[in-house]
Amino acid sequence: MKQPVLVYANDRGEVMNHDVYLPTGRTGSFLTDIEPSEWIPLPKGATLAWLPGTHVIGVDPETGQMKKLSDRAFAVGALLPQGFTRLYLPGYVKRGKDAETLPLFGYTAVGWLDGQFVVAADATDNPDLWDPSAIGEGEVELAVERMLSAHPDNRLYEHLSHCALTYGCLTAKNTFLGRLEGALPISSTCNAACVGCISEQPDDAPFPSPQVRLKFRPTVDELVDVMLTHIRSNPEGIVSFGQGCEGEPATRWPDIVQAIRRVREQTADGYININTNGGLTRPLQTIVDAGLDLMRVSTISALDDHYNAYYQPRGYGVKNVAATLRYAADKGVYTSINYLVFPGVTDREEEVEAMVDFLRDNGVRLVQMRNLNIDPEYYLSKIPPQRGELLGMKTVIEIFRAECPGLEVGSYTHVPPIKRRV
Ligand code: SF4
């Protein structure tokens, strides 16, 4: 199989390909070759990013040696849309320890082959559902205008209009278009302090959070209004507490319980989901008992030391997360994990073994492979040293499918095969 050639950028951010050198990739902090079979065409909706503060490393096909390009060349990374799991980071080294820290994105290795960009990735789920380019020009703006005039007093729609039009958040856009999964942000506080939190970063963090956390407390009336509007326009639709623009939704469990009960008094349609860190077990059990249909728990590891280093949990740990999932599964909730994955860490033998046990022991039905959005050096400096054999990201997916009967591996929340009867 033909290999792609190396892609790099100059200091004006213009992307170009090398005539001879092959690309390298990174797994953790190790540079490595990439097999021809590990490349796929750059997906629709993907974007390319120029990585300041980096040296690009290529492979001379004649000698097989790794070569650093000149100082005028910088690495390029692809940012993948939902549906694709990154297999390798771009092949680069930082220009010294004072090199700038990259913003919170999921950088993926890129190459150039037969006139097109290719990326080191696995097509893990149907990309069409969450393809940003599938929404027509002006469609969202019109839908936002209509919804805001139909619900003038609902602050949640006002907030989500900013998410849809400024951040380009697909779940917020769905809420105005009445399609697929809609957003229900509710909380400005969290019982964790993730190293790569996208809604809040400490003042001394080397990068800003890409989104600003909710600054008001949506009322139960405002929540029920958004939930019913979405479900009535799409009876198979999902409404989700726990969005990128908020903290941990379960910190407001009494209002979530009320909102679920009031919606279920009026309709059995649609699916009510919560995206949570799963740490507040008792409150989440109460939410399950109120009539929740789906639960997605975000996690990065089933190993305490790695989990604690990244999530910096306040008053809970992996065992609480497991208890939450176990209870929800036992009550018929369709459970999934939002698995923050990173080549060179996730595919370590001890991580995979622990995660397989975690998935089996806690009745998880779906693993959503989520490329971790963070500067690789920064992340690796914050977590315990990696041990054990490297298995490769594709192998991780194969092991999950082989070792966990009935488990689905995808990239985003799916409508459950069977509707929960409460
Ligand atoms: S659990 Fe979510 S909101 Fe809380 S710190 Fe982590 S990423 Fe941020």
Short mmCIF file of C-alpha atoms and ligand atoms in Angstrom, two decimals:
data_model
loop_
_atom_site.label_atom_id
_atom_site.label_comp_id
_atom_site.label_asym_id
_atom_site.label_seq_id
_atom_site.Cartn_x
_atom_site.Cartn_y
_atom_site.Cartn_z
CA MET A 1 0.00 0.00 0.00
CA LYS A 2 1.21 3.48 -0.88
CA GLN A 3 2.36 5.75 1.95
CA PRO A 4 1.40 9.45 2.16
CA VAL A 5 4.06 12.18 2.29
CA LEU A 6 4.64 14.57 5.18
CA VAL A 7 2.49 17.70 5.65
CA TYR A 8 3.78 20.81 7.45
CA ALA A 9 3.10 24.56 7.71
CA ASN A 10 5.32 27.59 7.31
CA ASP A 11 5.34 30.45 9.86
CA ARG A 12 2.39 32.08 8.04
CA GLY A 13 0.33 28.97 8.69
CA GLU A 14 0.30 27.96 5.01
CA VAL A 15 0.06 24.16 4.74
CA MET A 16 2.22 22.28 2.24
CA ASN A 17 3.54 18.76 1.61
CA HIS A 18 7.11 17.48 1.51
CA ASP A 19 8.16 15.87 -1.78
CA VAL A 20 9.90 12.85 -0.22
CA TYR A 21 9.68 12.46 3.56
CA LEU A 22 6.96 10.29 5.08
CA PRO A 23 4.97 11.47 8.11
CA THR A 24 5.61 10.26 11.62
CA GLY A 25 2.99 9.99 14.33
CA ARG A 26 3.15 10.10 18.09
CA THR A 27 1.81 7.69 20.65
CA GLY A 28 2.18 9.38 24.02
CA SER A 29 5.62 10.99 23.84
CA PHE A 30 7.02 8.41 21.40
CA LEU A 31 7.55 9.16 17.68
CA THR A 32 6.63 6.24 15.43
CA ASP A 33 5.97 5.22 11.82
CA ILE A 34 2.31 4.87 10.72
CA GLU A 35 1.18 1.81 8.75
CA PRO A 36 -0.37 2.50 5.30
CA SER A 37 -3.61 0.79 6.50
CA GLU A 38 -3.97 3.26 9.37
CA TRP A 39 -4.65 6.25 7.08
CA ILE A 40 -8.13 7.34 5.90
CA PRO A 41 -9.19 10.36 3.80
CA LEU A 42 -9.68 13.59 5.79
CA PRO A 43 -13.37 13.44 6.83
CA LYS A 44 -15.97 16.06 5.89
CA GLY A 45 -16.22 18.64 8.68
CA ALA A 46 -12.57 18.13 9.78
CA THR A 47 -10.24 21.14 10.06
CA LEU A 48 -6.43 21.53 9.98
CA ALA A 49 -4.49 23.36 12.68
CA TRP A 50 -0.97 24.77 12.58
CA LEU A 51 0.98 23.91 15.77
CA PRO A 52 3.20 26.82 16.88
CA GLY A 53 6.24 25.98 19.04
CA THR A 54 6.84 22.64 17.29
CA HIS A 55 9.52 20.97 15.13
CA VAL A 56 8.17 18.59 12.47
CA ILE A 57 9.68 15.10 12.28
CA GLY A 58 9.54 13.08 9.06
CA VAL A 59 11.02 9.76 7.84
CA ASP A 60 13.52 9.54 4.99
CA PRO A 61 12.15 6.57 2.97
CA GLU A 62 15.63 5.83 1.60
CA THR A 63 17.26 5.29 5.01
CA GLY A 64 14.26 4.87 7.28
CA GLN A 65 15.78 7.53 9.52
CA MET A 66 13.71 10.19 11.28
CA LYS A 67 14.59 13.74 10.18
CA LYS A 68 13.75 17.11 11.73
CA LEU A 69 12.69 19.75 9.16
CA SER A 70 14.11 23.29 9.25
CA ASP A 71 13.05 25.86 11.83
CA ARG A 72 10.76 27.51 9.24
CA ALA A 73 8.52 24.41 9.31
CA PHE A 74 5.83 23.67 11.92
CA ALA A 75 3.64 20.62 12.58
CA VAL A 76 0.04 20.38 11.36
CA GLY A 77 -2.74 18.52 13.16
CA ALA A 78 -6.24 17.59 12.04
CA LEU A 79 -9.27 18.24 14.29
CA LEU A 80 -11.72 15.41 13.60
CA PRO A 81 -15.54 15.60 13.66
CA GLN A 82 -17.61 13.11 15.64
CA GLY A 83 -17.51 9.57 14.32
CA PHE A 84 -13.71 9.22 14.13
CA THR A 85 -11.18 7.93 16.66
CA ARG A 86 -7.65 9.32 16.43
CA LEU A 87 -4.95 6.61 16.16
CA TYR A 88 -1.85 8.89 16.41
CA LEU A 89 -0.93 12.43 17.42
CA PRO A 90 1.01 14.52 14.85
CA GLY A 91 4.76 13.71 14.61
CA TYR A 92 6.51 16.62 16.28
CA VAL A 93 8.72 17.66 19.19
CA LYS A 94 8.29 20.93 21.10
CA ARG A 95 10.87 23.71 20.53
CA GLY A 96 12.14 23.60 24.11
CA LYS A 97 10.37 23.65 27.46
CA ASP A 98 9.25 27.26 27.00
CA ALA A 99 7.33 26.41 23.85
CA GLU A 100 3.74 27.65 24.06
CA THR A 101 1.02 25.29 25.31
CA LEU A 102 -1.46 24.42 22.56
CA PRO A 103 -5.19 25.18 23.04
CA LEU A 104 -7.76 22.50 23.93
CA PHE A 105 -8.15 20.57 20.68
CA GLY A 106 -7.69 16.90 19.69
CA TYR A 107 -4.68 17.03 17.33
CA THR A 108 -4.39 14.09 14.88
CA ALA A 109 -1.58 13.02 12.51
CA VAL A 110 -2.03 14.22 8.87
CA GLY A 111 -0.45 13.20 5.53
CA TRP A 112 -0.87 13.92 1.80
CA LEU A 113 -1.69 11.07 -0.61
CA ASP A 114 -2.77 11.10 -4.25
CA GLY A 115 -3.91 14.72 -4.17
CA GLN A 116 -5.77 14.65 -0.85
CA PHE A 117 -5.21 14.98 2.89
CA VAL A 118 -5.34 11.76 4.91
CA VAL A 119 -5.49 11.28 8.70
CA ALA A 120 -4.43 8.48 11.07
CA ALA A 121 -7.91 7.63 12.35
CA ASP A 122 -10.60 4.95 12.63
CA ALA A 123 -14.14 5.50 11.36
CA THR A 124 -15.82 4.38 14.59
CA ASP A 125 -19.40 5.62 14.09
CA ASN A 126 -21.76 6.97 11.40
CA PRO A 127 -20.37 10.49 10.82
CA ASP A 128 -23.42 11.79 8.93
CA LEU A 129 -25.58 12.37 12.02
CA TRP A 130 -23.13 14.88 13.50
CA ASP A 131 -21.70 16.29 10.27
CA PRO A 132 -21.60 20.08 10.80
CA SER A 133 -21.74 20.69 7.03
CA ALA A 134 -25.12 18.88 6.82
CA ILE A 135 -26.88 21.96 8.27
CA GLY A 136 -27.76 24.50 5.54
CA GLU A 137 -26.42 28.08 5.52
CA GLY A 138 -28.69 30.43 7.48
CA GLU A 139 -30.89 27.55 8.72
CA VAL A 140 -29.79 27.93 12.36
CA GLU A 141 -30.03 31.72 12.37
CA LEU A 142 -33.65 31.52 11.16
CA ALA A 143 -34.53 28.80 13.68
CA VAL A 144 -32.96 30.81 16.53
CA GLU A 145 -34.94 33.91 15.55
CA ARG A 146 -38.20 31.91 15.47
CA MET A 147 -37.55 30.16 18.79
CA LEU A 148 -36.52 33.33 20.64
CA SER A 149 -39.66 35.12 19.47
CA ALA A 150 -41.81 32.10 20.42
CA HIS A 151 -40.16 31.82 23.89
CA PRO A 152 -39.17 35.43 24.75
CA ASP A 153 -38.92 34.86 28.51
CA ASN A 154 -36.94 31.64 28.45
CA ARG A 155 -33.34 32.55 29.37
CA LEU A 156 -32.18 29.05 28.41
CA TYR A 157 -32.98 29.68 24.74
CA GLU A 158 -31.19 33.03 25.00
CA HIS A 159 -28.10 31.25 26.42
CA LEU A 160 -28.24 28.43 23.84
CA SER A 161 -28.54 30.92 20.97
CA HIS A 162 -25.04 32.14 21.93
CA CYS A 163 -23.76 28.53 22.04
CA ALA A 164 -25.32 27.78 18.64
CA LEU A 165 -24.27 30.97 16.83
CA THR A 166 -20.93 31.76 18.54
CA TYR A 167 -19.45 28.41 19.62
CA GLY A 168 -21.14 26.52 16.76
CA CYS A 169 -22.24 23.86 19.29
CA LEU A 170 -24.13 21.16 17.35
CA THR A 171 -26.29 20.12 20.32
CA ALA A 172 -27.36 23.75 20.82
CA LYS A 173 -28.11 24.04 17.07
CA ASN A 174 -30.19 20.84 17.28
CA THR A 175 -32.24 22.44 20.06
CA PHE A 176 -33.35 25.22 17.68
CA LEU A 177 -33.73 22.90 14.67
CA GLY A 178 -35.76 20.37 16.70
CA ARG A 179 -33.58 17.46 15.57
CA LEU A 180 -31.59 14.61 17.19
CA GLU A 181 -30.12 15.51 20.61
CA GLY A 182 -31.02 18.85 22.29
CA ALA A 183 -29.12 20.68 25.05
CA LEU A 184 -30.24 21.37 28.64
CA PRO A 185 -27.41 23.10 30.52
CA ILE A 186 -28.41 23.64 34.14
CA SER A 187 -25.39 23.94 36.49
CA SER A 188 -22.58 26.44 37.04
CA THR A 189 -20.78 24.34 39.68
CA CYS A 190 -18.88 21.06 39.53
CA ASN A 191 -17.56 18.45 41.97
CA ALA A 192 -14.44 17.93 39.84
CA ALA A 193 -11.70 20.13 38.30
CA CYS A 194 -10.62 18.36 35.15
CA VAL A 195 -7.19 19.31 33.78
CA GLY A 196 -8.80 19.85 30.34
CA CYS A 197 -12.17 21.25 31.44
CA ILE A 198 -13.73 23.05 28.45
CA SER A 199 -16.02 25.28 30.52
CA GLU A 200 -13.73 26.49 33.31
CA GLN A 201 -9.96 26.81 33.72
CA PRO A 202 -8.01 28.24 36.69
CA ASP A 203 -6.59 31.77 36.17
CA ASP A 204 -3.06 30.43 35.96
CA ALA A 205 -3.90 27.78 33.35
CA PRO A 206 -1.73 28.08 30.17
CA PHE A 207 -4.83 28.04 27.93
CA PRO A 208 -8.36 29.46 28.20
CA SER A 209 -11.47 27.26 28.41
CA PRO A 210 -13.07 27.34 24.94
CA GLN A 211 -16.51 27.95 26.46
CA VAL A 212 -17.85 30.13 29.30
CA ARG A 213 -19.89 28.43 32.03
CA LEU A 214 -23.56 29.15 32.48
CA LYS A 215 -24.03 32.22 34.71
CA PHE A 216 -27.69 31.77 35.80
CA ARG A 217 -29.87 29.01 37.32
CA PRO A 218 -32.45 27.85 34.76
CA THR A 219 -35.80 27.28 36.48
CA VAL A 220 -37.77 24.06 36.26
CA ASP A 221 -40.30 25.93 34.09
CA GLU A 222 -37.58 26.99 31.64
CA LEU A 223 -36.20 23.41 31.49
CA VAL A 224 -39.62 21.81 30.96
CA ASP A 225 -40.38 24.34 28.20
CA VAL A 226 -37.20 23.39 26.28
CA MET A 227 -37.71 19.65 26.90
CA LEU A 228 -41.33 19.55 25.72
CA THR A 229 -40.65 21.81 22.72
CA HIS A 230 -37.83 19.49 21.57
CA ILE A 231 -39.70 16.24 22.19
CA ARG A 232 -42.90 17.51 20.53
CA SER A 233 -40.97 18.49 17.38
CA ASN A 234 -39.10 15.16 17.42
CA PRO A 235 -40.73 12.25 19.36
CA GLU A 236 -37.59 10.16 18.89
CA GLY A 237 -35.39 13.05 20.03
CA ILE A 238 -33.03 13.11 23.02
CA VAL A 239 -32.84 15.98 25.55
CA SER A 240 -29.56 16.07 27.49
CA PHE A 241 -28.62 17.58 30.82
CA GLY A 242 -24.84 18.09 31.03
CA GLN A 243 -23.33 20.25 28.29
CA GLY A 244 -19.90 21.72 27.52
CA CYS A 245 -21.03 25.14 28.78
CA GLU A 246 -21.73 24.04 32.34
CA GLY A 247 -20.44 22.19 35.42
CA GLU A 248 -21.84 18.93 36.81
CA PRO A 249 -25.66 18.79 36.24
CA ALA A 250 -26.32 16.42 39.19
CA THR A 251 -25.42 19.25 41.58
CA ARG A 252 -28.97 20.48 40.73
CA TRP A 253 -30.64 17.05 41.13
CA PRO A 254 -33.84 18.30 42.89
CA ASP A 255 -34.74 20.50 39.87
CA ILE A 256 -33.82 17.76 37.37
CA VAL A 257 -36.10 15.31 39.23
CA GLN A 258 -38.97 17.81 39.12
CA ALA A 259 -38.41 18.57 35.43
CA ILE A 260 -38.36 14.87 34.46
CA ARG A 261 -41.54 14.18 36.44
CA ARG A 262 -43.39 17.12 34.89
CA VAL A 263 -42.37 16.12 31.36
CA ARG A 264 -43.31 12.48 31.91
CA GLU A 265 -46.73 13.58 33.23
CA GLN A 266 -47.35 15.10 29.78
CA THR A 267 -45.61 12.73 27.34
CA ALA A 268 -43.90 9.33 27.14
CA ASP A 269 -42.15 10.40 23.92
CA GLY A 270 -38.50 11.23 23.52
CA TYR A 271 -35.51 10.25 25.63
CA ILE A 272 -34.17 12.07 28.69
CA ASN A 273 -30.39 11.81 29.06
CA ILE A 274 -27.81 13.09 31.51
CA ASN A 275 -24.14 13.66 30.70
CA THR A 276 -22.39 13.46 34.07
CA ASN A 277 -19.10 12.64 35.75
CA GLY A 278 -21.08 10.09 37.76
CA GLY A 279 -19.53 11.11 41.09
CA LEU A 280 -22.71 12.14 42.93
CA THR A 281 -24.09 8.60 43.25
CA ARG A 282 -27.10 9.18 45.59
CA PRO A 283 -28.42 12.25 43.72
CA LEU A 284 -27.98 10.39 40.39
CA GLN A 285 -29.87 7.38 41.76
CA THR A 286 -32.76 9.75 42.58
CA ILE A 287 -32.66 11.11 39.03
CA VAL A 288 -32.74 7.53 37.67
CA ASP A 289 -35.78 6.77 39.87
CA ALA A 290 -37.53 9.90 38.49
CA GLY A 291 -37.58 8.39 34.98
CA LEU A 292 -34.22 8.95 33.26
CA ASP A 293 -33.80 7.03 29.96
CA LEU A 294 -30.07 7.40 29.23
CA MET A 295 -26.94 8.15 31.24
CA ARG A 296 -23.53 9.04 29.77
CA VAL A 297 -20.68 9.12 32.24
CA SER A 298 -17.48 10.91 31.22
CA THR A 299 -14.26 9.17 32.25
CA ILE A 300 -10.62 8.90 31.26
CA SER A 301 -9.56 5.77 33.14
CA ALA A 302 -10.71 2.95 35.43
CA LEU A 303 -7.41 3.30 37.32
CA ASP A 304 -7.65 5.47 40.46
CA ASP A 305 -4.29 7.25 40.08
CA HIS A 306 -4.87 8.28 36.47
CA TYR A 307 -8.53 9.21 37.08
CA ASN A 308 -7.74 11.30 40.16
CA ALA A 309 -4.82 13.06 38.45
CA TYR A 310 -7.03 14.20 35.54
CA TYR A 311 -10.47 14.71 37.13
CA GLN A 312 -9.22 16.02 40.49
CA PRO A 313 -12.53 14.84 41.99
CA ARG A 314 -13.93 16.46 45.16
CA GLY A 315 -15.26 13.85 47.55
CA TYR A 316 -15.67 10.95 45.13
CA GLY A 317 -13.65 8.45 43.12
CA VAL A 318 -13.83 5.69 40.49
CA LYS A 319 -15.78 3.43 42.87
CA ASN A 320 -18.58 6.02 43.15
CA VAL A 321 -18.69 6.35 39.35
CA ALA A 322 -18.95 2.54 39.10
CA ALA A 323 -21.77 2.43 41.68
CA THR A 324 -23.71 5.09 39.76
CA LEU A 325 -23.44 3.16 36.49
CA ARG A 326 -24.27 -0.15 38.13
CA TYR A 327 -27.46 1.25 39.70
CA ALA A 328 -28.59 2.92 36.47
CA ALA A 329 -28.00 -0.25 34.45
CA ASP A 330 -29.86 -2.37 36.99
CA LYS A 331 -32.83 0.04 36.67
CA GLY A 332 -32.91 -0.32 32.87
CA VAL A 333 -31.27 2.97 31.97
CA TYR A 334 -29.24 2.79 28.73
CA THR A 335 -25.75 3.57 30.01
CA SER A 336 -22.65 4.70 28.14
CA ILE A 337 -19.25 6.14 28.93
CA ASN A 338 -17.82 9.23 27.23
CA TYR A 339 -14.31 7.77 27.10
CA LEU A 340 -11.66 10.50 26.79
CA VAL A 341 -9.01 8.68 24.74
CA PHE A 342 -5.38 9.47 23.98
CA PRO A 343 -2.93 7.31 21.94
CA GLY A 344 -0.07 6.12 24.13
CA VAL A 345 -2.16 6.22 27.34
CA THR A 346 -5.59 4.66 26.64
CA ASP A 347 -4.00 1.74 24.76
CA ARG A 348 -1.65 0.74 27.58
CA GLU A 349 -2.23 -2.86 28.68
CA GLU A 350 -3.12 -1.96 32.29
CA GLU A 351 -5.60 0.74 31.16
CA VAL A 352 -7.35 -1.65 28.77
CA GLU A 353 -7.55 -4.50 31.28
CA ALA A 354 -8.98 -2.20 33.97
CA MET A 355 -11.49 -0.66 31.55
CA VAL A 356 -12.72 -4.04 30.26
CA ASP A 357 -13.43 -5.08 33.87
CA PHE A 358 -15.10 -1.71 34.56
CA LEU A 359 -17.38 -2.02 31.50
CA ARG A 360 -18.35 -5.61 32.29
CA ASP A 361 -18.83 -5.15 36.03
CA ASN A 362 -21.06 -2.08 35.65
CA GLY A 363 -23.37 -3.09 32.79
CA VAL A 364 -22.20 -0.39 30.35
CA ARG A 365 -23.95 -0.68 26.95
CA LEU A 366 -22.03 1.82 24.80
CA VAL A 367 -18.50 3.24 24.77
CA GLN A 368 -18.27 6.64 23.08
CA MET A 369 -14.63 7.05 21.96
CA ARG A 370 -13.88 10.77 22.48
CA ASN A 371 -10.54 12.16 21.33
CA LEU A 372 -9.11 14.04 24.33
CA ASN A 373 -8.79 17.74 23.51
CA ILE A 374 -5.56 18.91 25.14
CA ASP A 375 -1.90 19.81 24.56
CA PRO A 376 -0.15 16.40 24.65
CA GLU A 377 2.86 17.59 26.67
CA TYR A 378 0.65 19.34 29.20
CA TYR A 379 -1.58 16.28 29.68
CA LEU A 380 1.35 13.83 29.98
CA SER A 381 2.98 16.09 32.58
CA LYS A 382 -0.17 15.93 34.74
CA ILE A 383 -0.79 12.17 34.88
CA PRO A 384 1.19 9.23 36.36
CA PRO A 385 3.91 7.73 34.11
CA GLN A 386 2.54 5.20 31.62
CA ARG A 387 3.49 1.60 32.13
CA GLY A 388 2.76 -1.66 30.30
CA GLU A 389 2.76 -2.66 26.66
CA LEU A 390 1.30 -0.35 23.98
CA LEU A 391 -1.54 -2.13 22.14
CA GLY A 392 -2.63 0.52 19.59
CA MET A 393 -5.98 2.38 19.52
CA LYS A 394 -7.57 0.12 16.89
CA THR A 395 -6.77 -2.91 19.05
CA VAL A 396 -8.44 -1.23 22.03
CA ILE A 397 -11.69 -0.98 20.05
CA GLU A 398 -11.38 -4.62 18.92
CA ILE A 399 -10.73 -5.81 22.50
CA PHE A 400 -13.77 -3.92 23.84
CA ARG A 401 -15.98 -5.51 21.16
CA ALA A 402 -14.50 -8.98 21.74
CA GLU A 403 -14.31 -8.99 25.54
CA CYS A 404 -17.62 -7.26 26.37
CA PRO A 405 -20.56 -9.14 24.78
CA GLY A 406 -23.41 -6.81 23.73
CA LEU A 407 -21.28 -3.68 24.12
CA GLU A 408 -21.46 -1.09 21.33
CA VAL A 409 -18.43 1.07 20.49
CA GLY A 410 -19.26 4.40 18.86
CA SER A 411 -18.59 8.12 19.14
CA TYR A 412 -21.79 9.79 20.36
CA THR A 413 -25.07 9.13 22.19
CA HIS A 414 -27.34 6.63 20.42
CA VAL A 415 -31.09 6.23 20.80
CA PRO A 416 -31.46 3.10 22.99
CA PRO A 417 -32.58 -0.11 21.24
CA ILE A 418 -35.37 -0.54 23.81
CA LYS A 419 -37.30 2.26 25.53
CA ARG A 420 -37.13 2.13 29.33
CA ARG A 421 -40.49 1.46 30.99
CA VAL A 422 -40.66 3.26 34.36
S1 SF4 B 1 -16.64 17.09 35.08
FE1 SF4 B 1 -17.08 18.40 33.28
S2 SF4 B 1 -17.61 20.41 34.08
FE2 SF4 B 1 -16.64 19.25 35.75
S3 SF4 B 1 -14.50 19.86 35.66
FE3 SF4 B 1 -14.72 18.00 34.44
S4 SF4 B 1 -15.09 18.69 32.32
FE4 SF4 B 1 -15.42 20.43 33.70
#
